[in-house]
PDB file of C-alpha atoms in Angstrom:
ATOM      1  CA  MET P   1      52.460  24.312  66.949  1.00  0.00           C
ATOM      2  CA  LEU P   2      54.436  22.841  69.866  1.00  0.00           C
ATOM      3  CA  PHE P   3      56.739  25.842  70.211  1.00  0.00           C
ATOM      4  CA  TYR P   4      54.252  28.630  69.466  1.00  0.00           C
ATOM      5  CA  PRO P   5      52.994  29.056  73.074  1.00  0.00           C
ATOM      6  CA  LEU P   6      56.608  29.378  74.243  1.00  0.00           C
ATOM      7  CA  TYR P   7      57.351  31.903  71.506  1.00  0.00           C
ATOM      8  CA  TYR P   8      54.312  33.949  72.430  1.00  0.00           C
ATOM      9  CA  LEU P   9      55.156  34.058  76.139  1.00  0.00           C
ATOM     10  CA  THR P  10      58.886  34.740  75.781  1.00  0.00           C
ATOM     11  CA  SER P  11      58.443  37.423  73.114  1.00  0.00           C
ATOM     12  CA  ARG P  12      56.357  39.619  75.433  1.00  0.00           C
ATOM     13  CA  ASP P  13      59.333  40.930  77.429  1.00  0.00           C
ATOM     14  CA  PRO P  14      62.951  41.560  76.329  1.00  0.00           C
ATOM     15  CA  LYS P  15      64.249  39.961  79.534  1.00  0.00           C
ATOM     16  CA  TYR P  16      63.045  36.608  78.155  1.00  0.00           C
ATOM     17  CA  TYR P  17      64.708  36.978  74.738  1.00  0.00           C
ATOM     18  CA  GLY P  18      67.507  34.608  75.746  1.00  0.00           C
ATOM     19  CA  ILE P  19      64.905  31.905  76.424  1.00  0.00           C
ATOM     20  CA  LEU P  20      63.104  32.740  73.182  1.00  0.00           C
ATOM     21  CA  ASN P  21      66.317  32.231  71.223  1.00  0.00           C
ATOM     22  CA  PHE P  22      66.961  28.939  73.012  1.00  0.00           C
ATOM     23  CA  CYS P  23      63.498  27.841  71.847  1.00  0.00           C
ATOM     24  CA  ARG P  24      64.333  28.947  68.299  1.00  0.00           C
ATOM     25  CA  LYS P  25      67.537  26.905  68.496  1.00  0.00           C
ATOM     26  CA  ALA P  26      65.707  23.797  69.736  1.00  0.00           C
ATOM     27  CA  ASN P  27      62.933  24.227  67.151  1.00  0.00           C
ATOM     28  CA  SER P  28      65.452  24.609  64.305  1.00  0.00           C
ATOM     29  CA  PHE P  29      67.523  21.636  65.442  1.00  0.00           C
ATOM     30  CA  LEU P  30      64.562  19.292  65.826  1.00  0.00           C
ATOM     31  CA  SER P  31      62.877  20.371  62.583  1.00  0.00           C
ATOM     32  CA  SER P  32      66.099  19.908  60.623  1.00  0.00           C
ATOM     33  CA  LEU P  33      66.921  16.587  62.273  1.00  0.00           C
ATOM     34  CA  LEU P  34      63.484  15.146  61.527  1.00  0.00           C
ATOM     35  CA  SER P  35      63.867  16.315  57.909  1.00  0.00           C
ATOM     36  CA  GLY P  36      67.241  14.633  57.530  1.00  0.00           C
ATOM     37  CA  VAL P  37      69.157  17.915  57.370  1.00  0.00           C
ATOM     38  CA  TRP P  38      72.386  18.363  59.350  1.00  0.00           C
ATOM     39  CA  TYR P  39      74.659  21.388  59.723  1.00  0.00           C
ATOM     40  CA  ARG P  40      78.445  21.168  59.728  1.00  0.00           C
ATOM     41  CA  PHE P  41      80.213  24.298  61.018  1.00  0.00           C
ATOM     42  CA  LYS P  42      83.867  25.122  60.460  1.00  0.00           C
ATOM     43  CA  TYR P  43      85.245  28.016  62.519  1.00  0.00           C
ATOM     44  CA  GLU P  44      88.338  29.911  61.452  1.00  0.00           C
ATOM     45  CA  GLN P  45      88.579  31.203  65.021  1.00  0.00           C
ATOM     46  CA  ARG P  46      86.587  30.405  68.118  1.00  0.00           C
ATOM     47  CA  LEU P  47      83.928  33.026  68.842  1.00  0.00           C
ATOM     48  CA  ASN P  48      83.419  34.709  72.188  1.00  0.00           C
ATOM     49  CA  TYR P  49      79.708  34.361  72.885  1.00  0.00           C
ATOM     50  CA  ASN P  50      79.895  37.016  75.596  1.00  0.00           C
ATOM     51  CA  GLN P  51      80.746  39.459  72.799  1.00  0.00           C
ATOM     52  CA  SER P  52      78.165  41.131  70.574  1.00  0.00           C
ATOM     53  CA  TYR P  53      78.747  40.572  66.861  1.00  0.00           C
ATOM     54  CA  ILE P  54      77.240  41.550  63.553  1.00  0.00           C
ATOM     55  CA  TYR P  55      76.968  38.365  61.502  1.00  0.00           C
ATOM     56  CA  CYS P  56      76.910  38.876  57.710  1.00  0.00           C
ATOM     57  CA  ALA P  57      76.125  35.939  55.424  1.00  0.00           C
ATOM     58  CA  ASN P  58      75.046  35.100  51.905  1.00  0.00           C
ATOM     59  CA  HIS P  59      71.392  34.182  51.528  1.00  0.00           C
ATOM     60  CA  THR P  60      70.133  31.366  49.283  1.00  0.00           C
ATOM     61  CA  SER P  61      67.651  29.373  51.372  1.00  0.00           C
ATOM     62  CA  ASN P  62      65.027  29.552  54.091  1.00  0.00           C
ATOM     63  CA  LEU P  63      67.298  27.134  55.948  1.00  0.00           C
ATOM     64  CA  ASP P  64      69.748  30.020  56.428  1.00  0.00           C
ATOM     65  CA  ILE P  65      67.578  31.199  59.323  1.00  0.00           C
ATOM     66  CA  MET P  66      67.932  27.826  61.031  1.00  0.00           C
ATOM     67  CA  VAL P  67      71.695  27.938  60.474  1.00  0.00           C
ATOM     68  CA  PHE P  68      71.980  31.021  62.667  1.00  0.00           C
ATOM     69  CA  CYS P  69      69.410  29.938  65.233  1.00  0.00           C
ATOM     70  CA  ILE P  70      71.546  26.854  65.814  1.00  0.00           C
ATOM     71  CA  MET P  71      74.918  28.605  65.579  1.00  0.00           C
ATOM     72  CA  CYS P  72      74.300  31.667  67.746  1.00  0.00           C
ATOM     73  CA  HIS P  73      73.938  31.825  71.514  1.00  0.00           C
ATOM     74  CA  GLY P  74      72.224  34.135  73.998  1.00  0.00           C
ATOM     75  CA  LYS P  75      70.540  37.320  72.841  1.00  0.00           C
ATOM     76  CA  PHE P  76      70.616  37.733  69.068  1.00  0.00           C
ATOM     77  CA  HIS P  77      68.175  39.087  66.540  1.00  0.00           C
ATOM     78  CA  PHE P  78      67.612  39.170  62.795  1.00  0.00           C
ATOM     79  CA  MET P  79      66.968  41.999  60.374  1.00  0.00           C
ATOM     80  CA  GLY P  80      64.693  41.032  57.474  1.00  0.00           C
ATOM     81  CA  LYS P  81      62.188  42.254  54.911  1.00  0.00           C
ATOM     82  CA  ASP P  82      58.959  43.776  56.209  1.00  0.00           C
ATOM     83  CA  GLU P  83      56.852  41.208  54.329  1.00  0.00           C
ATOM     84  CA  LEU P  84      57.723  38.810  57.162  1.00  0.00           C
ATOM     85  CA  LEU P  85      55.519  40.814  59.511  1.00  0.00           C
ATOM     86  CA  ASN P  86      52.550  39.082  57.878  1.00  0.00           C
ATOM     87  CA  ASN P  87      54.021  35.599  58.151  1.00  0.00           C
ATOM     88  CA  PRO P  88      51.904  33.545  60.613  1.00  0.00           C
ATOM     89  CA  VAL P  89      55.014  32.132  62.323  1.00  0.00           C
ATOM     90  CA  LEU P  90      57.821  34.621  61.759  1.00  0.00           C
ATOM     91  CA  GLY P  91      55.539  37.594  62.329  1.00  0.00           C
ATOM     92  CA  ILE P  92      55.661  37.030  66.098  1.00  0.00           C
ATOM     93  CA  PHE P  93      59.438  37.578  65.981  1.00  0.00           C
ATOM     94  CA  PHE P  94      59.455  40.574  63.642  1.00  0.00           C
ATOM     95  CA  LYS P  95      56.908  42.333  65.824  1.00  0.00           C
ATOM     96  CA  THR P  96      59.082  41.799  68.908  1.00  0.00           C
ATOM     97  CA  ILE P  97      62.711  40.636  68.985  1.00  0.00           C
ATOM     98  CA  ASP P  98      63.623  40.949  65.276  1.00  0.00           C
ATOM     99  CA  ILE P  99      63.693  44.049  63.065  1.00  0.00           C
ATOM    100  CA  SER P 100      61.760  44.465  59.829  1.00  0.00           C
ATOM    101  CA  VAL P 101      62.811  46.850  57.074  1.00  0.00           C
ATOM    102  CA  ASN P 102      61.209  48.043  53.849  1.00  0.00           C
ATOM    103  CA  ARG P 103      63.996  47.686  51.292  1.00  0.00           C
ATOM    104  CA  ASP P 104      62.513  50.428  49.109  1.00  0.00           C
ATOM    105  CA  SER P 105      62.268  53.035  51.873  1.00  0.00           C
ATOM    106  CA  LYS P 106      65.267  55.029  53.115  1.00  0.00           C
ATOM    107  CA  ILE P 107      63.260  56.132  56.156  1.00  0.00           C
ATOM    108  CA  SER P 108      62.450  52.532  57.049  1.00  0.00           C
ATOM    109  CA  ALA P 109      66.104  51.547  56.627  1.00  0.00           C
ATOM    110  CA  PHE P 110      67.221  54.440  58.840  1.00  0.00           C
ATOM    111  CA  LYS P 111      64.786  53.450  61.599  1.00  0.00           C
ATOM    112  CA  ALA P 112      65.741  49.789  61.313  1.00  0.00           C
ATOM    113  CA  PHE P 113      69.469  50.403  61.668  1.00  0.00           C
ATOM    114  CA  LYS P 114      68.883  52.890  64.478  1.00  0.00           C
ATOM    115  CA  LYS P 115      66.975  50.186  66.357  1.00  0.00           C
ATOM    116  CA  ALA P 116      69.674  47.620  65.547  1.00  0.00           C
ATOM    117  CA  GLY P 117      72.313  49.987  66.935  1.00  0.00           C
ATOM    118  CA  GLU P 118      70.354  50.366  70.178  1.00  0.00           C
ATOM    119  CA  ASN P 119      70.069  46.582  70.472  1.00  0.00           C
ATOM    120  CA  LEU P 120      73.807  46.140  69.891  1.00  0.00           C
ATOM    121  CA  GLU P 121      74.463  48.561  72.747  1.00  0.00           C
ATOM    122  CA  LYS P 122      72.272  46.321  74.931  1.00  0.00           C
ATOM    123  CA  GLY P 123      74.432  43.310  74.108  1.00  0.00           C
ATOM    124  CA  MET P 124      72.321  41.743  71.353  1.00  0.00           C
ATOM    125  CA  SER P 125      74.129  40.364  68.323  1.00  0.00           C
ATOM    126  CA  LEU P 126      72.686  41.187  64.893  1.00  0.00           C
ATOM    127  CA  ILE P 127      72.241  38.697  62.044  1.00  0.00           C
ATOM    128  CA  ILE P 128      71.827  40.221  58.605  1.00  0.00           C
ATOM    129  CA  PHE P 129      71.999  39.112  54.990  1.00  0.00           C
ATOM    130  CA  PRO P 130      73.594  42.106  53.224  1.00  0.00           C
ATOM    131  CA  GLU P 131      72.321  41.064  49.773  1.00  0.00           C
ATOM    132  CA  GLY P 132      68.869  41.997  51.109  1.00  0.00           C
ATOM    133  CA  LYS P 133      67.074  39.051  49.498  1.00  0.00           C
ATOM    134  CA  ILE P 134      67.359  35.623  47.913  1.00  0.00           C
ATOM    135  CA  ASP P 135      68.171  36.278  44.265  1.00  0.00           C
ATOM    136  CA  ASP P 136      66.119  34.697  41.465  1.00  0.00           C
ATOM    137  CA  HIS P 137      69.276  33.387  39.784  1.00  0.00           C
ATOM    138  CA  TYR P 138      69.833  29.614  39.969  1.00  0.00           C
ATOM    139  CA  PRO P 139      72.422  28.354  40.730  1.00  0.00           C
ATOM    140  CA  PRO P 140      72.829  31.296  43.116  1.00  0.00           C
ATOM    141  CA  LYS P 141      75.569  33.875  42.788  1.00  0.00           C
ATOM    142  CA  LEU P 142      76.602  36.297  45.500  1.00  0.00           C
ATOM    143  CA  GLY P 143      74.775  39.565  44.887  1.00  0.00           C
ATOM    144  CA  GLU P 144      75.745  43.159  45.606  1.00  0.00           C
ATOM    145  CA  PHE P 145      75.837  44.078  49.299  1.00  0.00           C
ATOM    146  CA  LYS P 146      73.941  46.914  50.957  1.00  0.00           C
ATOM    147  CA  ASN P 147      76.017  49.435  52.935  1.00  0.00           C
ATOM    148  CA  GLY P 148      74.023  49.487  56.189  1.00  0.00           C
ATOM    149  CA  PRO P 149      75.609  46.670  58.249  1.00  0.00           C
ATOM    150  CA  PHE P 150      79.150  47.835  57.529  1.00  0.00           C
ATOM    151  CA  ARG P 151      78.476  51.415  58.543  1.00  0.00           C
ATOM    152  CA  LEU P 152      76.717  50.135  61.651  1.00  0.00           C
ATOM    153  CA  ALA P 153      79.649  47.881  62.610  1.00  0.00           C
ATOM    154  CA  ILE P 154      82.050  50.823  62.392  1.00  0.00           C
ATOM    155  CA  ASP P 155      79.716  53.269  64.115  1.00  0.00           C
ATOM    156  CA  LYS P 156      79.082  50.938  67.068  1.00  0.00           C
ATOM    157  CA  ASN P 157      82.612  49.508  67.130  1.00  0.00           C
ATOM    158  CA  VAL P 158      81.258  45.953  66.936  1.00  0.00           C
ATOM    159  CA  PRO P 159      83.262  43.074  65.411  1.00  0.00           C
ATOM    160  CA  LEU P 160      81.810  41.778  62.155  1.00  0.00           C
ATOM    161  CA  VAL P 161      81.716  38.041  61.423  1.00  0.00           C
ATOM    162  CA  PRO P 162      81.499  36.997  57.746  1.00  0.00           C
ATOM    163  CA  VAL P 163      79.738  33.649  57.277  1.00  0.00           C
ATOM    164  CA  SER P 164      79.811  31.586  54.071  1.00  0.00           C
ATOM    165  CA  ILE P 165      76.751  29.331  53.837  1.00  0.00           C
ATOM    166  CA  THR P 166      78.362  27.215  51.182  1.00  0.00           C
ATOM    167  CA  ASN P 167      76.009  24.533  49.863  1.00  0.00           C
ATOM    168  CA  VAL P 168      72.652  24.920  51.608  1.00  0.00           C
ATOM    169  CA  TRP P 169      71.018  25.866  48.305  1.00  0.00           C
ATOM    170  CA  LYS P 170      71.679  22.329  47.062  1.00  0.00           C
ATOM    171  CA  ILE P 171      69.542  20.991  49.902  1.00  0.00           C
ATOM    172  CA  ASN P 172      66.807  23.604  49.721  1.00  0.00           C
ATOM    173  CA  TRP P 173      66.977  26.601  47.390  1.00  0.00           C
ATOM    174  CA  ASP P 174      64.797  29.536  48.474  1.00  0.00           C
ATOM    175  CA  ASP P 175      61.616  28.004  49.940  1.00  0.00           C
ATOM    176  CA  GLY P 176      62.061  24.697  48.108  1.00  0.00           C
ATOM    177  CA  ALA P 177      58.929  25.179  45.999  1.00  0.00           C
ATOM    178  CA  LYS P 178      60.651  25.197  42.602  1.00  0.00           C
ATOM    179  CA  TYR P 179      63.389  22.572  42.922  1.00  0.00           C
ATOM    180  CA  GLY P 180      62.244  20.705  46.006  1.00  0.00           C
ATOM    181  CA  SER P 181      64.226  19.745  49.086  1.00  0.00           C
ATOM    182  CA  LYS P 182      66.268  16.738  50.128  1.00  0.00           C
ATOM    183  CA  PRO P 183      68.134  15.434  53.170  1.00  0.00           C
ATOM    184  CA  GLY P 184      71.825  16.214  53.414  1.00  0.00           C
ATOM    185  CA  ILE P 185      74.664  17.980  55.184  1.00  0.00           C
ATOM    186  CA  CYS P 186      74.859  21.771  54.993  1.00  0.00           C
ATOM    187  CA  ASP P 187      78.370  23.210  55.284  1.00  0.00           C
ATOM    188  CA  ILE P 188      78.913  26.587  56.903  1.00  0.00           C
ATOM    189  CA  TYR P 189      82.270  28.355  57.090  1.00  0.00           C
ATOM    190  CA  VAL P 190      82.554  30.964  59.867  1.00  0.00           C
ATOM    191  CA  HIS P 191      85.337  33.419  59.142  1.00  0.00           C
ATOM    192  CA  LYS P 192      87.468  35.126  61.760  1.00  0.00           C
ATOM    193  CA  PRO P 193      85.789  38.225  63.259  1.00  0.00           C
ATOM    194  CA  ILE P 194      86.886  41.535  61.748  1.00  0.00           C
ATOM    195  CA  ASN P 195      87.758  44.167  64.334  1.00  0.00           C
ATOM    196  CA  THR P 196      86.245  47.547  63.430  1.00  0.00           C
ATOM    197  CA  ALA P 197      87.815  49.576  66.272  1.00  0.00           C
ATOM    198  CA  ASP P 198      90.417  51.202  64.018  1.00  0.00           C
ATOM    199  CA  LEU P 199      88.040  51.921  61.138  1.00  0.00           C
ATOM    200  CA  ALA P 200      86.309  55.199  60.300  1.00  0.00           C
ATOM    201  CA  ASP P 201      83.099  55.867  58.396  1.00  0.00           C
ATOM    202  CA  VAL P 202      85.060  56.398  55.183  1.00  0.00           C
ATOM    203  CA  ASP P 203      86.267  52.791  55.439  1.00  0.00           C
ATOM    204  CA  SER P 204      82.780  51.262  55.157  1.00  0.00           C
ATOM    205  CA  ASP P 205      83.116  50.521  51.426  1.00  0.00           C
ATOM    206  CA  LEU P 206      86.476  48.847  51.964  1.00  0.00           C
ATOM    207  CA  LEU P 207      84.970  46.760  54.765  1.00  0.00           C
ATOM    208  CA  LYS P 208      82.031  45.817  52.550  1.00  0.00           C
ATOM    209  CA  ASP P 209      84.353  44.720  49.734  1.00  0.00           C
ATOM    210  CA  ARG P 210      86.511  42.711  52.136  1.00  0.00           C
ATOM    211  CA  VAL P 211      83.514  40.864  53.585  1.00  0.00           C
ATOM    212  CA  PHE P 212      82.155  40.197  50.096  1.00  0.00           C
ATOM    213  CA  GLN P 213      85.458  38.642  49.007  1.00  0.00           C
ATOM    214  CA  LEU P 214      85.730  36.526  52.154  1.00  0.00           C
ATOM    215  CA  ILE P 215      82.207  35.132  51.875  1.00  0.00           C
ATOM    216  CA  ASP P 216      82.531  34.528  48.139  1.00  0.00           C
ATOM    217  CA  SER P 217      85.863  32.707  48.567  1.00  0.00           C
ATOM    218  CA  LYS P 218      84.184  29.731  50.289  1.00  0.00           C
ATOM    219  CA  LEU P 219      81.020  29.392  48.209  1.00  0.00           C
ATOM    220  CA  VAL P 220      80.325  26.323  46.080  1.00  0.00           C
TER     221      VAL P 220
END
């Protein structure tokens, strides 16, 4: 309720997206802190926040969104399922800065990645969970990746950053409704960016497999 007026105002014009993301960062930090949740990041290599990246991570919790709001800087945006358009809070983002996609529609996916490519060219980093959803399996296992973000990274010549969100599911799995939530420290391992400059479209499957193995190697 405190942040909503700021979200509404800063989501009206792309020139304010940097401020909007700062508000998302502050909101995520304060909400987590008051809930007794802390995030511990380990970087394999320092990131250049003047560089646009495609961040790819496993997805096991609603807290994953807060992880990236806190971790990322400047202009960044998420790609997520189109059901979020109807969410009373997240809907304001997915109608403006973020990109919604219908997972069952190839046309929707094409439009979503076209828009993401345009945003990358404008200097906006993209955050995406290549599994496409939080799986019903508990404890969670890393699911099969979609091809889109890896083709996009090669096509736009944007470095790809694999991120292993290692134990967040132990604090809050999915939305917390089934197994509850608890205070604790969430560990996140940020892998070294993968340069895609020397890759061609035919290498997208190899890139996907490499990112899968890297993320999976750090999971609890």
